[in-house]
Amino acid sequence: MKKTDITREVLEMHTENLLLKAIDEVSAELKNGVPAELQSEIDRLISKSNSSEIPSSNNVVAFASKRPQKQLHTFGETELLAASGLSLADWFSQPMNFVGAGFILDIRKVLGTEHEVDVYLTSNNNNAEKMTDSLGSYLGKSVHIIVSNNENELLDAVLYIDETGTAAEGSGKLIEQPESVNVKGEISISIVINMKGSD
């Protein structure tokens, strides 16, 4: 048998009766047209609204909307020794050894696409434990990574890190750089930390 919330139904009936009563009262008052006193007040307010000036916005300071900042945890850095070409795909054509973090970053362009890549982290043969230490907080998880050079983001990808922390793979996109940007020096790889209240 279906349970009925009597209290809720009584309240709904009471609310409906009050609403109908109010409608009846308004209808009765306006039966012979709008009372002169009410019409006079309406006219006064309309006149005041039409005559009032729109406030100047010259003294209003516009604040730029604050874009949520990415919080990054950098867990590997390496020095880019020389360019192998002008495009990002050429820069990443050879695996990069992040000695301090104990892994090698291998980026392979997906055939038939312009910017899509497959991304692999593999343990440097002599540093398997170091790679596990570098990725220890993310074992068995998918993570959002950014590869950057001098704060310019070059690659955005999602990687799954295996339970041992000695391998990771995923996919992402190369971020094409303006011609004015000179990619050289240090390359860093960072995990994007999700912040509460940001998107």
mmCIF file with all atom_site columns, C-alpha atoms in Angstrom:
data_model
loop_
_atom_site.group_PDB
_atom_site.id
_atom_site.type_symbol
_atom_site.label_atom_id
_atom_site.label_alt_id
_atom_site.label_comp_id
_atom_site.label_asym_id
_atom_site.label_entity_id
_atom_site.label_seq_id
_atom_site.pdbx_PDB_ins_code
_atom_site.Cartn_x
_atom_site.Cartn_y
_atom_site.Cartn_z
_atom_site.occupancy
_atom_site.B_iso_or_equiv
_atom_site.pdbx_formal_charge
_atom_site.auth_seq_id
_atom_site.auth_comp_id
_atom_site.auth_asym_id
_atom_site.auth_atom_id
_atom_site.pdbx_PDB_model_num
ATOM 1   C CA . MET A 1 1   ? 0.000   0.000  0.000   1.00 0.00 ? 1   MET A CA 1
ATOM 2   C CA . LYS A 1 2   ? 1.328   3.407  -0.988  1.00 0.00 ? 2   LYS A CA 1
ATOM 3   C CA . LYS A 1 3   ? 2.169   5.719  1.926   1.00 0.00 ? 3   LYS A CA 1
ATOM 4   C CA . THR A 1 4   ? 0.731   9.240  1.769   1.00 0.00 ? 4   THR A CA 1
ATOM 5   C CA . ASP A 1 5   ? 2.326   12.237 3.446   1.00 0.00 ? 5   ASP A CA 1
ATOM 6   C CA . ILE A 1 6   ? -0.841  13.800 4.918   1.00 0.00 ? 6   ILE A CA 1
ATOM 7   C CA . THR A 1 7   ? 0.979   16.843 6.326   1.00 0.00 ? 7   THR A CA 1
ATOM 8   C CA . ARG A 1 8   ? 2.455   17.708 2.930   1.00 0.00 ? 8   ARG A CA 1
ATOM 9   C CA . GLU A 1 9   ? -0.886  17.333 1.165   1.00 0.00 ? 9   GLU A CA 1
ATOM 10  C CA . VAL A 1 10  ? -2.694  19.535 3.746   1.00 0.00 ? 10  VAL A CA 1
ATOM 11  C CA . LEU A 1 11  ? -0.006  22.218 3.323   1.00 0.00 ? 11  LEU A CA 1
ATOM 12  C CA . GLU A 1 12  ? -0.338  22.063 -0.470  1.00 0.00 ? 12  GLU A CA 1
ATOM 13  C CA . MET A 1 13  ? -4.158  22.445 -0.197  1.00 0.00 ? 13  MET A CA 1
ATOM 14  C CA . HIS A 1 14  ? -3.766  25.378 2.206   1.00 0.00 ? 14  HIS A CA 1
ATOM 15  C CA . THR A 1 15  ? -1.267  27.092 -0.106  1.00 0.00 ? 15  THR A CA 1
ATOM 16  C CA . GLU A 1 16  ? -3.542  26.581 -3.096  1.00 0.00 ? 16  GLU A CA 1
ATOM 17  C CA . ASN A 1 17  ? -6.546  28.042 -1.185  1.00 0.00 ? 17  ASN A CA 1
ATOM 18  C CA . LEU A 1 18  ? -4.516  31.121 -0.170  1.00 0.00 ? 18  LEU A CA 1
ATOM 19  C CA . LEU A 1 19  ? -3.436  31.640 -3.777  1.00 0.00 ? 19  LEU A CA 1
ATOM 20  C CA . LEU A 1 20  ? -7.007  31.360 -5.100  1.00 0.00 ? 20  LEU A CA 1
ATOM 21  C CA . LYS A 1 21  ? -8.228  33.770 -2.399  1.00 0.00 ? 21  LYS A CA 1
ATOM 22  C CA . ALA A 1 22  ? -5.558  36.336 -3.338  1.00 0.00 ? 22  ALA A CA 1
ATOM 23  C CA . ILE A 1 23  ? -6.471  36.048 -7.045  1.00 0.00 ? 23  ILE A CA 1
ATOM 24  C CA . ASP A 1 24  ? -10.159 36.581 -6.207  1.00 0.00 ? 24  ASP A CA 1
ATOM 25  C CA . GLU A 1 25  ? -9.353  39.674 -4.105  1.00 0.00 ? 25  GLU A CA 1
ATOM 26  C CA . VAL A 1 26  ? -7.225  41.240 -6.866  1.00 0.00 ? 26  VAL A CA 1
ATOM 27  C CA . SER A 1 27  ? -9.889  40.470 -9.479  1.00 0.00 ? 27  SER A CA 1
ATOM 28  C CA . ALA A 1 28  ? -12.581 42.106 -7.305  1.00 0.00 ? 28  ALA A CA 1
ATOM 29  C CA . GLU A 1 29  ? -10.465 45.239 -6.747  1.00 0.00 ? 29  GLU A CA 1
ATOM 30  C CA . LEU A 1 30  ? -9.689  45.621 -10.444 1.00 0.00 ? 30  LEU A CA 1
ATOM 31  C CA . LYS A 1 31  ? -13.202 44.749 -11.625 1.00 0.00 ? 31  LYS A CA 1
ATOM 32  C CA . ASN A 1 32  ? -13.977 48.407 -12.436 1.00 0.00 ? 32  ASN A CA 1
ATOM 33  C CA . GLY A 1 33  ? -10.479 49.225 -13.663 1.00 0.00 ? 33  GLY A CA 1
ATOM 34  C CA . VAL A 1 34  ? -7.307  50.257 -11.888 1.00 0.00 ? 34  VAL A CA 1
ATOM 35  C CA . PRO A 1 35  ? -8.068  52.535 -8.880  1.00 0.00 ? 35  PRO A CA 1
ATOM 36  C CA . ALA A 1 36  ? -7.046  56.159 -9.402  1.00 0.00 ? 36  ALA A CA 1
ATOM 37  C CA . GLU A 1 37  ? -4.647  56.077 -6.417  1.00 0.00 ? 37  GLU A CA 1
ATOM 38  C CA . LEU A 1 38  ? -2.828  52.999 -7.747  1.00 0.00 ? 38  LEU A CA 1
ATOM 39  C CA . GLN A 1 39  ? -2.684  54.412 -11.288 1.00 0.00 ? 39  GLN A CA 1
ATOM 40  C CA . SER A 1 40  ? -1.234  57.661 -9.944  1.00 0.00 ? 40  SER A CA 1
ATOM 41  C CA . GLU A 1 41  ? 1.528   55.754 -8.114  1.00 0.00 ? 41  GLU A CA 1
ATOM 42  C CA . ILE A 1 42  ? 2.317   53.702 -11.240 1.00 0.00 ? 42  ILE A CA 1
ATOM 43  C CA . ASP A 1 43  ? 2.531   56.880 -13.366 1.00 0.00 ? 43  ASP A CA 1
ATOM 44  C CA . ARG A 1 44  ? 4.836   58.522 -10.819 1.00 0.00 ? 44  ARG A CA 1
ATOM 45  C CA . LEU A 1 45  ? 7.206   55.536 -10.798 1.00 0.00 ? 45  LEU A CA 1
ATOM 46  C CA . ILE A 1 46  ? 7.286   55.319 -14.605 1.00 0.00 ? 46  ILE A CA 1
ATOM 47  C CA . SER A 1 47  ? 7.998   59.038 -14.861 1.00 0.00 ? 47  SER A CA 1
ATOM 48  C CA . LYS A 1 48  ? 10.790  58.775 -12.299 1.00 0.00 ? 48  LYS A CA 1
ATOM 49  C CA . SER A 1 49  ? 12.287  55.818 -14.147 1.00 0.00 ? 49  SER A CA 1
ATOM 50  C CA . ASN A 1 50  ? 12.220  57.642 -17.503 1.00 0.00 ? 50  ASN A CA 1
ATOM 51  C CA . SER A 1 51  ? 13.775  60.826 -16.117 1.00 0.00 ? 51  SER A CA 1
ATOM 52  C CA . SER A 1 52  ? 16.554  59.230 -14.119 1.00 0.00 ? 52  SER A CA 1
ATOM 53  C CA . GLU A 1 53  ? 19.963  59.227 -15.772 1.00 0.00 ? 53  GLU A CA 1
ATOM 54  C CA . ILE A 1 54  ? 21.852  56.064 -16.449 1.00 0.00 ? 54  ILE A CA 1
ATOM 55  C CA . PRO A 1 55  ? 24.791  56.094 -14.030 1.00 0.00 ? 55  PRO A CA 1
ATOM 56  C CA . SER A 1 56  ? 28.151  56.684 -15.647 1.00 0.00 ? 56  SER A CA 1
ATOM 57  C CA . SER A 1 57  ? 30.497  53.710 -15.689 1.00 0.00 ? 57  SER A CA 1
ATOM 58  C CA . ASN A 1 58  ? 33.609  55.874 -16.042 1.00 0.00 ? 58  ASN A CA 1
ATOM 59  C CA . ASN A 1 59  ? 34.544  55.408 -12.397 1.00 0.00 ? 59  ASN A CA 1
ATOM 60  C CA . VAL A 1 60  ? 33.893  51.658 -12.390 1.00 0.00 ? 60  VAL A CA 1
ATOM 61  C CA . VAL A 1 61  ? 36.999  49.483 -12.385 1.00 0.00 ? 61  VAL A CA 1
ATOM 62  C CA . ALA A 1 62  ? 36.666  46.387 -14.554 1.00 0.00 ? 62  ALA A CA 1
ATOM 63  C CA . PHE A 1 63  ? 38.304  43.332 -13.077 1.00 0.00 ? 63  PHE A CA 1
ATOM 64  C CA . ALA A 1 64  ? 39.534  40.688 -15.457 1.00 0.00 ? 64  ALA A CA 1
ATOM 65  C CA . SER A 1 65  ? 37.985  37.343 -14.695 1.00 0.00 ? 65  SER A CA 1
ATOM 66  C CA . LYS A 1 66  ? 40.535  35.214 -12.917 1.00 0.00 ? 66  LYS A CA 1
ATOM 67  C CA . ARG A 1 67  ? 41.276  32.046 -14.834 1.00 0.00 ? 67  ARG A CA 1
ATOM 68  C CA . PRO A 1 68  ? 41.865  29.032 -12.664 1.00 0.00 ? 68  PRO A CA 1
ATOM 69  C CA . GLN A 1 69  ? 45.573  28.237 -12.594 1.00 0.00 ? 69  GLN A CA 1
ATOM 70  C CA . LYS A 1 70  ? 46.838  24.725 -13.104 1.00 0.00 ? 70  LYS A CA 1
ATOM 71  C CA . GLN A 1 71  ? 48.752  23.388 -10.146 1.00 0.00 ? 71  GLN A CA 1
ATOM 72  C CA . LEU A 1 72  ? 51.580  21.245 -11.450 1.00 0.00 ? 72  LEU A CA 1
ATOM 73  C CA . HIS A 1 73  ? 53.764  18.715 -9.679  1.00 0.00 ? 73  HIS A CA 1
ATOM 74  C CA . THR A 1 74  ? 56.994  18.496 -11.690 1.00 0.00 ? 74  THR A CA 1
ATOM 75  C CA . PHE A 1 75  ? 58.560  15.089 -11.350 1.00 0.00 ? 75  PHE A CA 1
ATOM 76  C CA . GLY A 1 76  ? 61.127  15.093 -14.138 1.00 0.00 ? 76  GLY A CA 1
ATOM 77  C CA . GLU A 1 77  ? 63.414  17.527 -15.949 1.00 0.00 ? 77  GLU A CA 1
ATOM 78  C CA . THR A 1 78  ? 65.939  17.113 -18.727 1.00 0.00 ? 78  THR A CA 1
ATOM 79  C CA . GLU A 1 79  ? 68.059  19.349 -20.927 1.00 0.00 ? 79  GLU A CA 1
ATOM 80  C CA . LEU A 1 80  ? 67.129  19.591 -24.602 1.00 0.00 ? 80  LEU A CA 1
ATOM 81  C CA . LEU A 1 81  ? 70.507  19.537 -26.272 1.00 0.00 ? 81  LEU A CA 1
ATOM 82  C CA . ALA A 1 82  ? 69.689  20.364 -29.894 1.00 0.00 ? 82  ALA A CA 1
ATOM 83  C CA . ALA A 1 83  ? 66.782  20.718 -32.282 1.00 0.00 ? 83  ALA A CA 1
ATOM 84  C CA . SER A 1 84  ? 66.169  17.994 -34.829 1.00 0.00 ? 84  SER A CA 1
ATOM 85  C CA . GLY A 1 85  ? 63.747  20.110 -36.862 1.00 0.00 ? 85  GLY A CA 1
ATOM 86  C CA . LEU A 1 86  ? 61.246  22.930 -36.774 1.00 0.00 ? 86  LEU A CA 1
ATOM 87  C CA . SER A 1 87  ? 58.057  21.068 -35.774 1.00 0.00 ? 87  SER A CA 1
ATOM 88  C CA . LEU A 1 88  ? 57.262  19.654 -32.350 1.00 0.00 ? 88  LEU A CA 1
ATOM 89  C CA . ALA A 1 89  ? 57.003  16.198 -33.858 1.00 0.00 ? 89  ALA A CA 1
ATOM 90  C CA . ASP A 1 90  ? 60.653  16.548 -34.883 1.00 0.00 ? 90  ASP A CA 1
ATOM 91  C CA . TRP A 1 91  ? 61.680  17.733 -31.426 1.00 0.00 ? 91  TRP A CA 1
ATOM 92  C CA . PHE A 1 92  ? 60.145  14.592 -29.914 1.00 0.00 ? 92  PHE A CA 1
ATOM 93  C CA . SER A 1 93  ? 61.313  12.211 -32.625 1.00 0.00 ? 93  SER A CA 1
ATOM 94  C CA . GLN A 1 94  ? 63.929  10.711 -30.280 1.00 0.00 ? 94  GLN A CA 1
ATOM 95  C CA . PRO A 1 95  ? 63.182  9.412  -26.746 1.00 0.00 ? 95  PRO A CA 1
ATOM 96  C CA . MET A 1 96  ? 64.239  11.785 -23.947 1.00 0.00 ? 96  MET A CA 1
ATOM 97  C CA . ASN A 1 97  ? 66.091  10.478 -20.928 1.00 0.00 ? 97  ASN A CA 1
ATOM 98  C CA . PHE A 1 98  ? 64.961  12.011 -17.622 1.00 0.00 ? 98  PHE A CA 1
ATOM 99  C CA . VAL A 1 99  ? 67.936  10.692 -15.672 1.00 0.00 ? 99  VAL A CA 1
ATOM 100 C CA . GLY A 1 100 ? 67.013  12.316 -12.345 1.00 0.00 ? 100 GLY A CA 1
ATOM 101 C CA . ALA A 1 101 ? 63.541  10.759 -12.408 1.00 0.00 ? 101 ALA A CA 1
ATOM 102 C CA . GLY A 1 102 ? 64.735  7.376  -13.679 1.00 0.00 ? 102 GLY A CA 1
ATOM 103 C CA . PHE A 1 103 ? 62.645  7.127  -16.847 1.00 0.00 ? 103 PHE A CA 1
ATOM 104 C CA . ILE A 1 104 ? 62.696  7.674  -20.590 1.00 0.00 ? 104 ILE A CA 1
ATOM 105 C CA . LEU A 1 105 ? 59.914  9.660  -22.309 1.00 0.00 ? 105 LEU A CA 1
ATOM 106 C CA . ASP A 1 106 ? 59.023  8.288  -25.737 1.00 0.00 ? 106 ASP A CA 1
ATOM 107 C CA . ILE A 1 107 ? 56.500  10.211 -27.867 1.00 0.00 ? 107 ILE A CA 1
ATOM 108 C CA . ARG A 1 108 ? 55.243  8.700  -31.120 1.00 0.00 ? 108 ARG A CA 1
ATOM 109 C CA . LYS A 1 109 ? 53.035  10.551 -33.568 1.00 0.00 ? 109 LYS A CA 1
ATOM 110 C CA . VAL A 1 110 ? 49.773  8.793  -34.469 1.00 0.00 ? 110 VAL A CA 1
ATOM 111 C CA . LEU A 1 111 ? 49.766  8.119  -38.227 1.00 0.00 ? 111 LEU A CA 1
ATOM 112 C CA . GLY A 1 112 ? 47.236  10.115 -40.211 1.00 0.00 ? 112 GLY A CA 1
ATOM 113 C CA . THR A 1 113 ? 46.906  12.858 -37.574 1.00 0.00 ? 113 THR A CA 1
ATOM 114 C CA . GLU A 1 114 ? 48.550  16.245 -37.221 1.00 0.00 ? 114 GLU A CA 1
ATOM 115 C CA . HIS A 1 115 ? 48.989  16.623 -33.462 1.00 0.00 ? 115 HIS A CA 1
ATOM 116 C CA . GLU A 1 116 ? 47.902  13.366 -31.799 1.00 0.00 ? 116 GLU A CA 1
ATOM 117 C CA . VAL A 1 117 ? 50.579  11.232 -30.173 1.00 0.00 ? 117 VAL A CA 1
ATOM 118 C CA . ASP A 1 118 ? 51.040  8.084  -28.124 1.00 0.00 ? 118 ASP A CA 1
ATOM 119 C CA . VAL A 1 119 ? 53.161  8.615  -25.033 1.00 0.00 ? 119 VAL A CA 1
ATOM 120 C CA . TYR A 1 120 ? 55.263  6.064  -23.139 1.00 0.00 ? 120 TYR A CA 1
ATOM 121 C CA . LEU A 1 121 ? 57.359  6.252  -19.980 1.00 0.00 ? 121 LEU A CA 1
ATOM 122 C CA . THR A 1 122 ? 59.750  3.379  -19.539 1.00 0.00 ? 122 THR A CA 1
ATOM 123 C CA . SER A 1 123 ? 62.210  2.704  -16.796 1.00 0.00 ? 123 SER A CA 1
ATOM 124 C CA . ASN A 1 124 ? 65.814  3.629  -17.435 1.00 0.00 ? 124 ASN A CA 1
ATOM 125 C CA . ASN A 1 125 ? 67.535  0.235  -17.077 1.00 0.00 ? 125 ASN A CA 1
ATOM 126 C CA . ASN A 1 126 ? 69.710  1.408  -14.232 1.00 0.00 ? 126 ASN A CA 1
ATOM 127 C CA . ASN A 1 127 ? 67.029  3.410  -12.421 1.00 0.00 ? 127 ASN A CA 1
ATOM 128 C CA . ALA A 1 128 ? 63.868  1.287  -12.070 1.00 0.00 ? 128 ALA A CA 1
ATOM 129 C CA . GLU A 1 129 ? 63.641  2.083  -8.358  1.00 0.00 ? 129 GLU A CA 1
ATOM 130 C CA . LYS A 1 130 ? 64.138  5.787  -9.033  1.00 0.00 ? 130 LYS A CA 1
ATOM 131 C CA . MET A 1 131 ? 61.224  5.804  -11.506 1.00 0.00 ? 131 MET A CA 1
ATOM 132 C CA . THR A 1 132 ? 59.018  4.032  -8.945  1.00 0.00 ? 132 THR A CA 1
ATOM 133 C CA . ASP A 1 133 ? 59.992  6.647  -6.355  1.00 0.00 ? 133 ASP A CA 1
ATOM 134 C CA . SER A 1 134 ? 59.209  9.488  -8.799  1.00 0.00 ? 134 SER A CA 1
ATOM 135 C CA . LEU A 1 135 ? 55.738  8.100  -9.553  1.00 0.00 ? 135 LEU A CA 1
ATOM 136 C CA . GLY A 1 136 ? 55.048  6.530  -6.152  1.00 0.00 ? 136 GLY A CA 1
ATOM 137 C CA . SER A 1 137 ? 51.921  8.577  -5.420  1.00 0.00 ? 137 SER A CA 1
ATOM 138 C CA . TYR A 1 138 ? 50.261  7.624  -8.703  1.00 0.00 ? 138 TYR A CA 1
ATOM 139 C CA . LEU A 1 139 ? 50.762  3.857  -9.017  1.00 0.00 ? 139 LEU A CA 1
ATOM 140 C CA . GLY A 1 140 ? 47.840  2.134  -10.752 1.00 0.00 ? 140 GLY A CA 1
ATOM 141 C CA . LYS A 1 141 ? 46.230  5.482  -11.673 1.00 0.00 ? 141 LYS A CA 1
ATOM 142 C CA . SER A 1 142 ? 45.580  7.596  -14.762 1.00 0.00 ? 142 SER A CA 1
ATOM 143 C CA . VAL A 1 143 ? 47.165  11.030 -14.566 1.00 0.00 ? 143 VAL A CA 1
ATOM 144 C CA . HIS A 1 144 ? 47.010  14.228 -16.614 1.00 0.00 ? 144 HIS A CA 1
ATOM 145 C CA . ILE A 1 145 ? 50.513  15.326 -17.594 1.00 0.00 ? 145 ILE A CA 1
ATOM 146 C CA . ILE A 1 146 ? 51.998  18.420 -19.211 1.00 0.00 ? 146 ILE A CA 1
ATOM 147 C CA . VAL A 1 147 ? 55.385  18.537 -20.926 1.00 0.00 ? 147 VAL A CA 1
ATOM 148 C CA . SER A 1 148 ? 56.711  22.089 -21.105 1.00 0.00 ? 148 SER A CA 1
ATOM 149 C CA . ASN A 1 149 ? 59.687  24.239 -21.977 1.00 0.00 ? 149 ASN A CA 1
ATOM 150 C CA . ASN A 1 150 ? 60.190  27.593 -20.232 1.00 0.00 ? 150 ASN A CA 1
ATOM 151 C CA . GLU A 1 151 ? 56.532  27.563 -19.106 1.00 0.00 ? 151 GLU A CA 1
ATOM 152 C CA . ASN A 1 152 ? 55.341  26.962 -22.692 1.00 0.00 ? 152 ASN A CA 1
ATOM 153 C CA . GLU A 1 153 ? 53.195  23.839 -22.787 1.00 0.00 ? 153 GLU A CA 1
ATOM 154 C CA . LEU A 1 154 ? 54.354  21.522 -25.570 1.00 0.00 ? 154 LEU A CA 1
ATOM 155 C CA . LEU A 1 155 ? 52.332  18.374 -24.861 1.00 0.00 ? 155 LEU A CA 1
ATOM 156 C CA . ASP A 1 156 ? 49.116  17.613 -23.006 1.00 0.00 ? 156 ASP A CA 1
ATOM 157 C CA . ALA A 1 157 ? 48.394  13.938 -22.338 1.00 0.00 ? 157 ALA A CA 1
ATOM 158 C CA . VAL A 1 158 ? 46.776  11.365 -20.071 1.00 0.00 ? 158 VAL A CA 1
ATOM 159 C CA . LEU A 1 159 ? 48.916  8.430  -18.908 1.00 0.00 ? 159 LEU A CA 1
ATOM 160 C CA . TYR A 1 160 ? 48.117  5.269  -17.007 1.00 0.00 ? 160 TYR A CA 1
ATOM 161 C CA . ILE A 1 161 ? 50.924  4.405  -14.579 1.00 0.00 ? 161 ILE A CA 1
ATOM 162 C CA . ASP A 1 162 ? 51.226  0.703  -13.835 1.00 0.00 ? 162 ASP A CA 1
ATOM 163 C CA . GLU A 1 163 ? 51.133  -0.721 -10.311 1.00 0.00 ? 163 GLU A CA 1
ATOM 164 C CA . THR A 1 164 ? 54.908  -1.186 -10.176 1.00 0.00 ? 164 THR A CA 1
ATOM 165 C CA . GLY A 1 165 ? 55.699  2.376  -11.286 1.00 0.00 ? 165 GLY A CA 1
ATOM 166 C CA . THR A 1 166 ? 58.170  1.132  -13.891 1.00 0.00 ? 166 THR A CA 1
ATOM 167 C CA . ALA A 1 167 ? 56.050  1.864  -16.980 1.00 0.00 ? 167 ALA A CA 1
ATOM 168 C CA . ALA A 1 168 ? 53.296  4.197  -18.121 1.00 0.00 ? 168 ALA A CA 1
ATOM 169 C CA . GLU A 1 169 ? 51.494  4.808  -21.371 1.00 0.00 ? 169 GLU A CA 1
ATOM 170 C CA . GLY A 1 170 ? 48.728  6.936  -22.796 1.00 0.00 ? 170 GLY A CA 1
ATOM 171 C CA . SER A 1 171 ? 47.869  9.459  -25.478 1.00 0.00 ? 171 SER A CA 1
ATOM 172 C CA . GLY A 1 172 ? 47.756  13.192 -25.958 1.00 0.00 ? 172 GLY A CA 1
ATOM 173 C CA . LYS A 1 173 ? 48.253  16.145 -28.262 1.00 0.00 ? 173 LYS A CA 1
ATOM 174 C CA . LEU A 1 174 ? 51.233  18.258 -29.226 1.00 0.00 ? 174 LEU A CA 1
ATOM 175 C CA . ILE A 1 175 ? 50.588  21.966 -28.671 1.00 0.00 ? 175 ILE A CA 1
ATOM 176 C CA . GLU A 1 176 ? 51.935  23.833 -31.690 1.00 0.00 ? 176 GLU A CA 1
ATOM 177 C CA . GLN A 1 177 ? 54.045  26.853 -30.756 1.00 0.00 ? 177 GLN A CA 1
ATOM 178 C CA . PRO A 1 178 ? 54.080  30.297 -32.424 1.00 0.00 ? 178 PRO A CA 1
ATOM 179 C CA . GLU A 1 179 ? 57.045  30.917 -34.697 1.00 0.00 ? 179 GLU A CA 1
ATOM 180 C CA . SER A 1 180 ? 58.388  33.429 -32.183 1.00 0.00 ? 180 SER A CA 1
ATOM 181 C CA . VAL A 1 181 ? 58.807  30.721 -29.525 1.00 0.00 ? 181 VAL A CA 1
ATOM 182 C CA . ASN A 1 182 ? 62.262  29.174 -29.509 1.00 0.00 ? 182 ASN A CA 1
ATOM 183 C CA . VAL A 1 183 ? 62.117  25.708 -27.934 1.00 0.00 ? 183 VAL A CA 1
ATOM 184 C CA . LYS A 1 184 ? 65.448  25.082 -26.252 1.00 0.00 ? 184 LYS A CA 1
ATOM 185 C CA . GLY A 1 185 ? 66.946  24.392 -22.860 1.00 0.00 ? 185 GLY A CA 1
ATOM 186 C CA . GLU A 1 186 ? 65.104  22.529 -20.130 1.00 0.00 ? 186 GLU A CA 1
ATOM 187 C CA . ILE A 1 187 ? 62.120  20.254 -20.742 1.00 0.00 ? 187 ILE A CA 1
ATOM 188 C CA . SER A 1 188 ? 59.970  19.414 -17.725 1.00 0.00 ? 188 SER A CA 1
ATOM 189 C CA . ILE A 1 189 ? 57.241  16.830 -17.255 1.00 0.00 ? 189 ILE A CA 1
ATOM 190 C CA . SER A 1 190 ? 54.557  17.540 -14.658 1.00 0.00 ? 190 SER A CA 1
ATOM 191 C CA . ILE A 1 191 ? 51.373  16.024 -13.294 1.00 0.00 ? 191 ILE A CA 1
ATOM 192 C CA . VAL A 1 192 ? 48.348  18.332 -13.179 1.00 0.00 ? 192 VAL A CA 1
ATOM 193 C CA . ILE A 1 193 ? 46.910  18.383 -9.646  1.00 0.00 ? 193 ILE A CA 1
ATOM 194 C CA . ASN A 1 194 ? 43.125  18.767 -9.601  1.00 0.00 ? 194 ASN A CA 1
ATOM 195 C CA . MET A 1 195 ? 42.129  21.639 -7.324  1.00 0.00 ? 195 MET A CA 1
ATOM 196 C CA . LYS A 1 196 ? 38.735  21.763 -5.585  1.00 0.00 ? 196 LYS A CA 1
ATOM 197 C CA . GLY A 1 197 ? 36.501  24.458 -7.051  1.00 0.00 ? 197 GLY A CA 1
ATOM 198 C CA . SER A 1 198 ? 38.400  24.654 -10.346 1.00 0.00 ? 198 SER A CA 1
ATOM 199 C CA . ASP A 1 199 ? 37.589  23.036 -13.565 1.00 0.00 ? 199 ASP A CA 1
#
